[in-house]
DNA sequence: CTGTTAGCGCCTTCAG
DNA sequence: CTGAAGGCGCTAACAG
């Protein structure tokens, strides 16, 4: 007879069971500032407990006119760079009682626009867009338009990347970091560099290349154009780029891959082709990915506080101070010299 | 005068602008099966577009009585094991037009219960719980109770771990995998093993240890109890456990760490203490984490199709066939022998 | 301090 | 095929 209920108890049920009005029940259960007589409060709590009552967050959101959802959009959650950022976002979100809904674009920028639109449908309170911007003008415009719509209905936005759009941004100083790295490597005695530069259309990759080049030029050892190889921002991209370098028989003593994942791919490629590391060629990366710290030789890189990037972005969207123009939080990386680039004797 | 609107257009606005009734507007915009005359449909679509209308998903969910949210709960999203599973969950979720909300327990099992309760508040359609179950009886009971409440209101649940609770589960055959690994290593000539066994209360860790022990026993080279070291399921846990092993001056020729992350930590510890790898000691792990494939020497391990685990879990919760008892999908790992455990000469 | 009531935005019978 | 109206579960004025 009594079929298993597939609906949960509602506030009306609780109120009825407790013998109070809907309003009173709501007041005790939804943390309203208004006081309720102790005995009533108790019976409401008890009734709620007995009925396994849990407020319907959707209904609350509708009645209140706002949600506690923050959307996170990343390029690829399986990439340690993004999973670390996600960890930071989730940590800060939890501290602020927010729910995180996540989506992964699989490195297809158009997806950002789609997901953003979906988040608008969710009436998400805020969205964090992590990952490099691209250079494609059309895409940037479509994203901008969608961001404006999102903001038009009161949503907050933070980017983790480059300050290229009219929204709050956590800026990772890729250029300065790469410049410092170049200087440090030059000081260690390296002179003939190659750069595995990643995709041409990713601003992050471009900035790192540009910064590295600047550093070398200042140090008086300018980068040869032929020693810049583009490719995917992945392990395999690094592997292929390094092979290309070898095929070109470039005369070099140090390879800078614009991220750690690529650097590791490059190391493997070099070794596979009989290059001894780090004696014949030094290798450096960027990011200081935790799981990659234990490769041999230990990878020289630029440490990026990834979790902090994520947490900072959430803090930014939660700080409601409506500035007249986009705010920017700059985060610097720190050069970490390890065994993959030992000091090199002159000559 | 005209302050920037902070509310979005509603269906009423669209209907009004299109000169039709609310019902008609709803029918064209929400993919209702009912037909609407072509000219009306067009003007509704146009009005919606002009007003930047996007249906309020919360309101839709309330009216329909169900959501498109699937919750994912992991131990630690920054751990590549979980980020890969997450990638699989998100892929399958997207294919099914579902939204993923994610939370990370930071390896504190009580959090699973809390998050599950929050997801019940969200009226999530389903939840995927990834990560090893624990042995603590009280925790298991509290989780079970919360799972039942979740299911009582129609929510679907899938676990990725061990079939210990009365819900659908994607089971990773840790025991069988570890057993095969033991056999394979024995065949390569290893005889004196140590196991870095992870936390005592994690079922995954226990199963891997048990399987490995079984394999060795069958092969006639039983594991010495003193050669089992427990510790954290992390890189540093592996490092410490290996140091402990060294301090005990155990006579061994092969170390099995119950996951790759620990194995890498162990490799570093062994090297730091002057042990030559893999000549003096072989090292093996479990999981085949992608970013860890390039350590030197290349790590022998048991490959686990992590993304598929995640995707399978989503498929399971979406397949509404209400079986009378929990369904189980078994997934096997595959031994991958690499350079960290080269064939060993007898003697 | 408590109760009544009007929405929040949308879907979906039910008439027309 | 279209429109009117009730209701999803909850919050927040507004009275009492």
XYZ file of C-alpha atoms (C1' of nucleotides) in Angstrom, chain B residues 10-11 26 30 34 53 56 60 63, chain C residues 8-16:
18
model
C 11.543 36.596 -17.537
C 9.292 34.450 -19.584
C 6.976 28.427 -22.514
C 11.361 24.913 -23.208
C 3.405 20.458 -28.179
C 16.374 35.780 -22.297
C 15.972 30.383 -15.071
C 12.458 25.225 -14.286
C 8.307 23.516 -11.765
C 9.962 34.359 -7.128
C 9.869 32.184 -12.662
C 8.347 28.496 -14.781
C 5.623 24.271 -16.330
C 1.386 22.001 -17.113
C -3.076 20.515 -16.679
C -7.542 22.214 -18.071
C -10.803 24.854 -20.678
C -11.788 27.275 -24.854
